[in-house]
Amino acid sequence: MRFFLDTADIEEIRTGLEWGMVDGVTTNPSLIAREGRSYLPTVREIAELVPGPVSGEVLATDYEGMLEQGRRLAELGDNVVVKVPLGPAGLRVVQTLRQEGTLCNVTLCFSAPQALLAAKAGAAYISPFVGRVDDIGGVGMELIAEILTIYRQYDFETEVLVASVRHPEHLLQAALLGAEVATIPFGVLAKLYRHPLTDIGLERFLADWQKTGKTFDD
Ligand code: E4P
């Protein structure tokens, strides 16, 4: 299972890379706006920093505009994946960019039929937003299960990129279902390392050895 970091914060990305747990990065307009920086230079900097796939999203909503911005995003680096919103124009862009050899991540997916359309268009990734489905009283992980069933049934190559991950339980469920990728906020990645028994256990080990009055070399 690959982990992408869902952020446009360079320091978070540097730390995640140091930890050796970041296989790629996803950004979106909200995440870049939060950094208060210019759009394309931010995507470029992230793409230069991260060896794996980096999703940069188009801001236009019409076919021509999305295509033009998608091509410019793709020029930022070989690892840039163009993120387009679900809809007829977005999925047309996916088909055109695919013919040009550019990978696309179809974002804002909230139903399995939408994911089926994205796979038929030739998306490299589909991003179902589990947290936002939960927010409106649905069960986000059911959406992941449905999409995986459909994709496996027809041998689609589109990878399921579980998005809008809010807590470690989302990641656990995604892994149990066999989703290929999850994109995770830095705070959730940090939480994955933690368990109270790990902290208590370490404290006890060190306290017990300290009582002997000896050091590492004694
Ligand atoms: C994924 O590509 C999206 O950018 C992201 O996961 C959305 O998460 P949110 O619902 O927490 O904003």
CSV table of C-alpha atoms and ligand atoms in Angstrom, one decimal:
chain,number,residue,atom,x,y,z
A,1,MET,CA,0.0,0.0,0.0
A,2,ARG,CA,1.4,3.4,-1.0
A,3,PHE,CA,1.0,6.5,1.3
A,4,PHE,CA,0.7,9.9,-0.3
A,5,LEU,CA,0.8,13.0,1.9
A,6,ASP,CA,-2.2,15.2,1.5
A,7,THR,CA,-0.6,18.6,1.9
A,8,ALA,CA,1.1,21.6,0.3
A,9,ASP,CA,3.2,22.3,3.4
A,10,ILE,CA,6.9,21.9,2.4
A,11,GLU,CA,8.1,21.2,5.9
A,12,GLU,CA,5.5,18.5,6.4
A,13,ILE,CA,6.6,16.9,3.1
A,14,ARG,CA,10.3,17.1,4.1
A,15,THR,CA,9.6,15.4,7.5
A,16,GLY,CA,7.4,12.7,5.8
A,17,LEU,CA,10.2,12.0,3.3
A,18,GLU,CA,12.8,11.8,6.2
A,19,TRP,CA,10.5,9.2,7.9
A,20,GLY,CA,10.6,7.2,4.7
A,21,MET,CA,6.8,6.9,4.6
A,22,VAL,CA,5.9,9.2,1.7
A,23,ASP,CA,5.4,7.6,-1.7
A,24,GLY,CA,3.8,10.7,-3.3
A,25,VAL,CA,1.9,13.9,-2.5
A,26,THR,CA,-1.6,15.2,-3.4
A,27,THR,CA,-2.5,18.9,-3.3
A,28,ASN,CA,-5.7,20.8,-4.0
A,29,PRO,CA,-6.5,24.5,-4.3
A,30,SER,CA,-7.6,24.7,-0.6
A,31,LEU,CA,-4.3,23.2,0.6
A,32,ILE,CA,-2.2,25.5,-1.5
A,33,ALA,CA,-4.3,28.5,-0.5
A,34,ARG,CA,-3.7,27.6,3.1
A,35,GLU,CA,0.0,28.1,2.5
A,36,GLY,CA,-0.5,31.6,1.2
A,37,ARG,CA,1.8,30.9,-1.8
A,38,SER,CA,1.5,31.1,-5.6
A,39,TYR,CA,-0.1,28.1,-7.3
A,40,LEU,CA,2.2,26.7,-10.0
A,41,PRO,CA,5.5,27.5,-8.1
A,42,THR,CA,4.2,25.5,-5.2
A,43,VAL,CA,3.3,22.5,-7.3
A,44,ARG,CA,6.7,22.7,-9.0
A,45,GLU,CA,8.6,22.9,-5.7
A,46,ILE,CA,6.8,19.8,-4.4
A,47,ALA,CA,7.4,17.9,-7.6
A,48,GLU,CA,11.1,18.6,-7.4
A,49,LEU,CA,11.2,17.5,-3.7
A,50,VAL,CA,9.2,14.3,-4.0
A,51,PRO,CA,10.5,11.4,-6.1
A,52,GLY,CA,7.0,9.9,-6.5
A,53,PRO,CA,3.7,11.1,-8.1
A,54,VAL,CA,2.6,14.6,-7.2
A,55,SER,CA,-1.0,15.6,-7.9
A,56,GLY,CA,-1.6,19.2,-9.0
A,57,GLU,CA,-5.2,20.2,-9.6
A,58,VAL,CA,-6.6,22.4,-12.5
A,59,LEU,CA,-8.5,25.5,-11.5
A,60,ALA,CA,-10.5,25.9,-14.7
A,61,THR,CA,-13.8,24.1,-15.0
A,62,ASP,CA,-14.3,24.1,-18.8
A,63,TYR,CA,-12.7,21.5,-21.2
A,64,GLU,CA,-10.3,23.9,-23.0
A,65,GLY,CA,-9.3,25.7,-19.8
A,66,MET,CA,-8.7,22.4,-17.9
A,67,LEU,CA,-6.7,21.0,-20.8
A,68,GLU,CA,-4.5,24.0,-21.1
A,69,GLN,CA,-3.8,24.1,-17.3
A,70,GLY,CA,-3.4,20.3,-17.2
A,71,ARG,CA,-0.7,20.5,-19.9
A,72,ARG,CA,1.1,23.3,-18.0
A,73,LEU,CA,1.0,21.3,-14.8
A,74,ALA,CA,2.4,18.2,-16.6
A,75,GLU,CA,5.3,20.3,-17.9
A,76,LEU,CA,6.4,21.0,-14.3
A,77,GLY,CA,7.8,17.5,-13.9
A,78,ASP,CA,7.6,13.9,-15.1
A,79,ASN,CA,6.1,12.9,-11.8
A,80,VAL,CA,3.2,15.4,-12.0
A,81,VAL,CA,-0.2,13.9,-12.1
A,82,VAL,CA,-3.0,16.2,-13.3
A,83,LYS,CA,-5.9,16.3,-10.9
A,84,VAL,CA,-9.3,17.0,-12.6
A,85,PRO,CA,-12.8,17.2,-11.0
A,86,LEU,CA,-15.4,14.6,-11.9
A,87,GLY,CA,-17.8,15.6,-14.7
A,88,PRO,CA,-18.1,15.3,-18.4
A,89,ALA,CA,-15.5,18.0,-19.2
A,90,GLY,CA,-13.1,16.6,-16.6
A,91,LEU,CA,-13.3,13.1,-17.9
A,92,ARG,CA,-12.9,14.4,-21.5
A,93,VAL,CA,-9.6,16.0,-20.3
A,94,VAL,CA,-8.5,12.7,-18.8
A,95,GLN,CA,-9.0,11.0,-22.2
A,96,THR,CA,-7.1,13.7,-24.1
A,97,LEU,CA,-4.2,13.9,-21.6
A,98,ARG,CA,-4.0,10.1,-21.5
A,99,GLN,CA,-3.4,10.0,-25.3
A,100,GLU,CA,-0.6,12.6,-24.7
A,101,GLY,CA,1.0,10.3,-22.1
A,102,THR,CA,-0.1,12.3,-19.0
A,103,LEU,CA,-1.5,10.6,-16.0
A,104,CYS,CA,-4.7,12.0,-14.3
A,105,ASN,CA,-6.1,11.7,-10.8
A,106,VAL,CA,-9.9,12.2,-10.9
A,107,THR,CA,-11.0,14.0,-7.8
A,108,LEU,CA,-14.2,14.7,-5.9
A,109,CYS,CA,-15.6,11.2,-6.3
A,110,PHE,CA,-18.6,10.4,-4.1
A,111,SER,CA,-20.2,7.4,-5.8
A,112,ALA,CA,-19.2,4.1,-7.4
A,113,PRO,CA,-20.8,4.9,-10.8
A,114,GLN,CA,-18.7,8.1,-10.9
A,115,ALA,CA,-15.6,5.9,-10.2
A,116,LEU,CA,-16.7,3.6,-13.0
A,117,LEU,CA,-16.8,6.5,-15.5
A,118,ALA,CA,-13.3,7.7,-14.4
A,119,ALA,CA,-11.9,4.2,-15.0
A,120,LYS,CA,-13.6,4.0,-18.4
A,121,ALA,CA,-12.0,7.4,-19.2
A,122,GLY,CA,-8.6,6.0,-18.4
A,123,ALA,CA,-7.8,7.8,-15.1
A,124,ALA,CA,-4.6,6.6,-13.4
A,125,TYR,CA,-6.2,7.3,-10.0
A,126,ILE,CA,-9.7,7.8,-8.6
A,127,SER,CA,-10.0,9.8,-5.4
A,128,PRO,CA,-13.1,8.9,-3.4
A,129,PHE,CA,-13.5,11.3,-0.4
A,130,VAL,CA,-14.3,9.1,2.6
A,131,GLY,CA,-14.3,11.7,5.3
A,132,ARG,CA,-16.7,14.0,3.5
A,133,VAL,CA,-19.1,11.1,2.9
A,134,ASP,CA,-18.9,10.3,6.7
A,135,ASP,CA,-19.6,14.1,7.3
A,136,ILE,CA,-23.0,13.9,5.7
A,137,GLY,CA,-24.0,10.7,7.5
A,138,GLY,CA,-22.8,8.1,4.9
A,139,VAL,CA,-20.2,5.4,5.3
A,140,GLY,CA,-17.2,6.4,3.3
A,141,MET,CA,-15.5,3.1,3.5
A,142,GLU,CA,-18.5,1.4,1.8
A,143,LEU,CA,-17.8,3.5,-1.2
A,144,ILE,CA,-14.2,2.2,-1.3
A,145,ALA,CA,-15.4,-1.4,-1.0
A,146,GLU,CA,-17.9,-0.9,-3.9
A,147,ILE,CA,-15.3,0.7,-6.2
A,148,LEU,CA,-12.7,-2.0,-5.5
A,149,THR,CA,-15.3,-4.7,-6.3
A,150,ILE,CA,-16.2,-3.0,-9.6
A,151,TYR,CA,-12.6,-2.4,-10.6
A,152,ARG,CA,-11.5,-5.9,-9.8
A,153,GLN,CA,-14.5,-7.4,-11.6
A,154,TYR,CA,-13.4,-5.7,-14.9
A,155,ASP,CA,-9.6,-5.6,-14.4
A,156,PHE,CA,-9.5,-1.8,-14.6
A,157,GLU,CA,-6.0,-0.4,-14.1
A,158,THR,CA,-7.2,2.8,-12.3
A,159,GLU,CA,-5.9,2.8,-8.8
A,160,VAL,CA,-8.1,3.6,-5.8
A,161,LEU,CA,-6.6,6.6,-3.9
A,162,VAL,CA,-8.5,6.9,-0.7
A,163,ALA,CA,-8.8,10.6,0.0
A,164,SER,CA,-10.3,12.8,2.7
A,165,VAL,CA,-8.7,10.5,5.3
A,166,ARG,CA,-9.4,11.9,8.8
A,167,HIS,CA,-8.1,9.4,11.3
A,168,PRO,CA,-6.1,6.1,11.5
A,169,GLU,CA,-9.2,4.0,11.4
A,170,HIS,CA,-9.9,5.2,7.8
A,171,LEU,CA,-6.4,4.0,6.9
A,172,LEU,CA,-6.8,0.7,8.6
A,173,GLN,CA,-10.1,0.0,6.8
A,174,ALA,CA,-8.6,1.1,3.5
A,175,ALA,CA,-5.7,-1.3,4.0
A,176,LEU,CA,-8.0,-4.2,5.0
A,177,LEU,CA,-10.0,-3.6,1.8
A,178,GLY,CA,-6.8,-3.6,-0.3
A,179,ALA,CA,-6.9,0.0,-1.7
A,180,GLU,CA,-3.8,0.7,-3.6
A,181,VAL,CA,-3.1,4.2,-2.2
A,182,ALA,CA,-4.3,6.4,0.6
A,183,THR,CA,-3.6,10.1,0.8
A,184,ILE,CA,-3.1,11.2,4.4
A,185,PRO,CA,-2.8,14.5,6.2
A,186,PHE,CA,0.5,14.8,8.1
A,187,GLY,CA,-1.3,14.7,11.5
A,188,VAL,CA,-2.8,11.3,10.6
A,189,LEU,CA,0.5,10.0,9.5
A,190,ALA,CA,2.1,11.0,12.8
A,191,LYS,CA,-0.8,9.3,14.7
A,192,LEU,CA,-0.2,6.0,13.0
A,193,TYR,CA,3.1,5.6,14.9
A,194,ARG,CA,1.4,6.1,18.3
A,195,HIS,CA,0.1,3.6,20.8
A,196,PRO,CA,-0.1,4.3,24.6
A,197,LEU,CA,1.3,0.8,25.3
A,198,THR,CA,4.4,1.7,23.2
A,199,ASP,CA,5.0,4.8,25.3
A,200,ILE,CA,4.4,3.0,28.6
A,201,GLY,CA,6.5,0.0,27.6
A,202,LEU,CA,9.4,2.2,26.6
A,203,GLU,CA,9.2,4.2,29.9
A,204,ARG,CA,9.3,1.0,31.9
A,205,PHE,CA,12.2,-0.5,30.0
A,206,LEU,CA,14.3,2.6,30.5
A,207,ALA,CA,13.3,3.1,34.2
A,208,ASP,CA,14.2,-0.6,34.9
A,209,TRP,CA,17.6,-0.2,33.4
A,210,GLN,CA,18.2,3.1,35.1
A,211,LYS,CA,17.6,1.4,38.5
A,212,THR,CA,20.7,-0.7,37.9
A,213,GLY,CA,22.9,2.4,37.9
A,214,LYS,CA,24.7,1.1,34.8
A,215,THR,CA,25.1,2.7,31.4
A,216,PHE,CA,24.8,1.3,27.8
A,217,ASP,CA,28.5,0.4,27.9
A,218,ASP,CA,28.6,-1.2,31.4
B,1,E4P,C1,-7.5,14.5,-1.9
B,1,E4P,O1,-6.9,14.5,-2.9
B,1,E4P,C2,-8.1,15.7,-1.3
B,1,E4P,O2,-7.2,16.8,-1.5
B,1,E4P,C3,-8.3,15.6,0.2
B,1,E4P,O3,-8.1,14.3,0.6
B,1,E4P,C4,-9.6,16.3,0.7
B,1,E4P,O4,-9.6,16.1,2.1
B,1,E4P,P1,-10.7,16.9,3.0
B,1,E4P,O5,-12.0,16.4,2.8
B,1,E4P,O6,-10.2,16.6,4.4
B,1,E4P,O7,-10.5,18.3,2.6
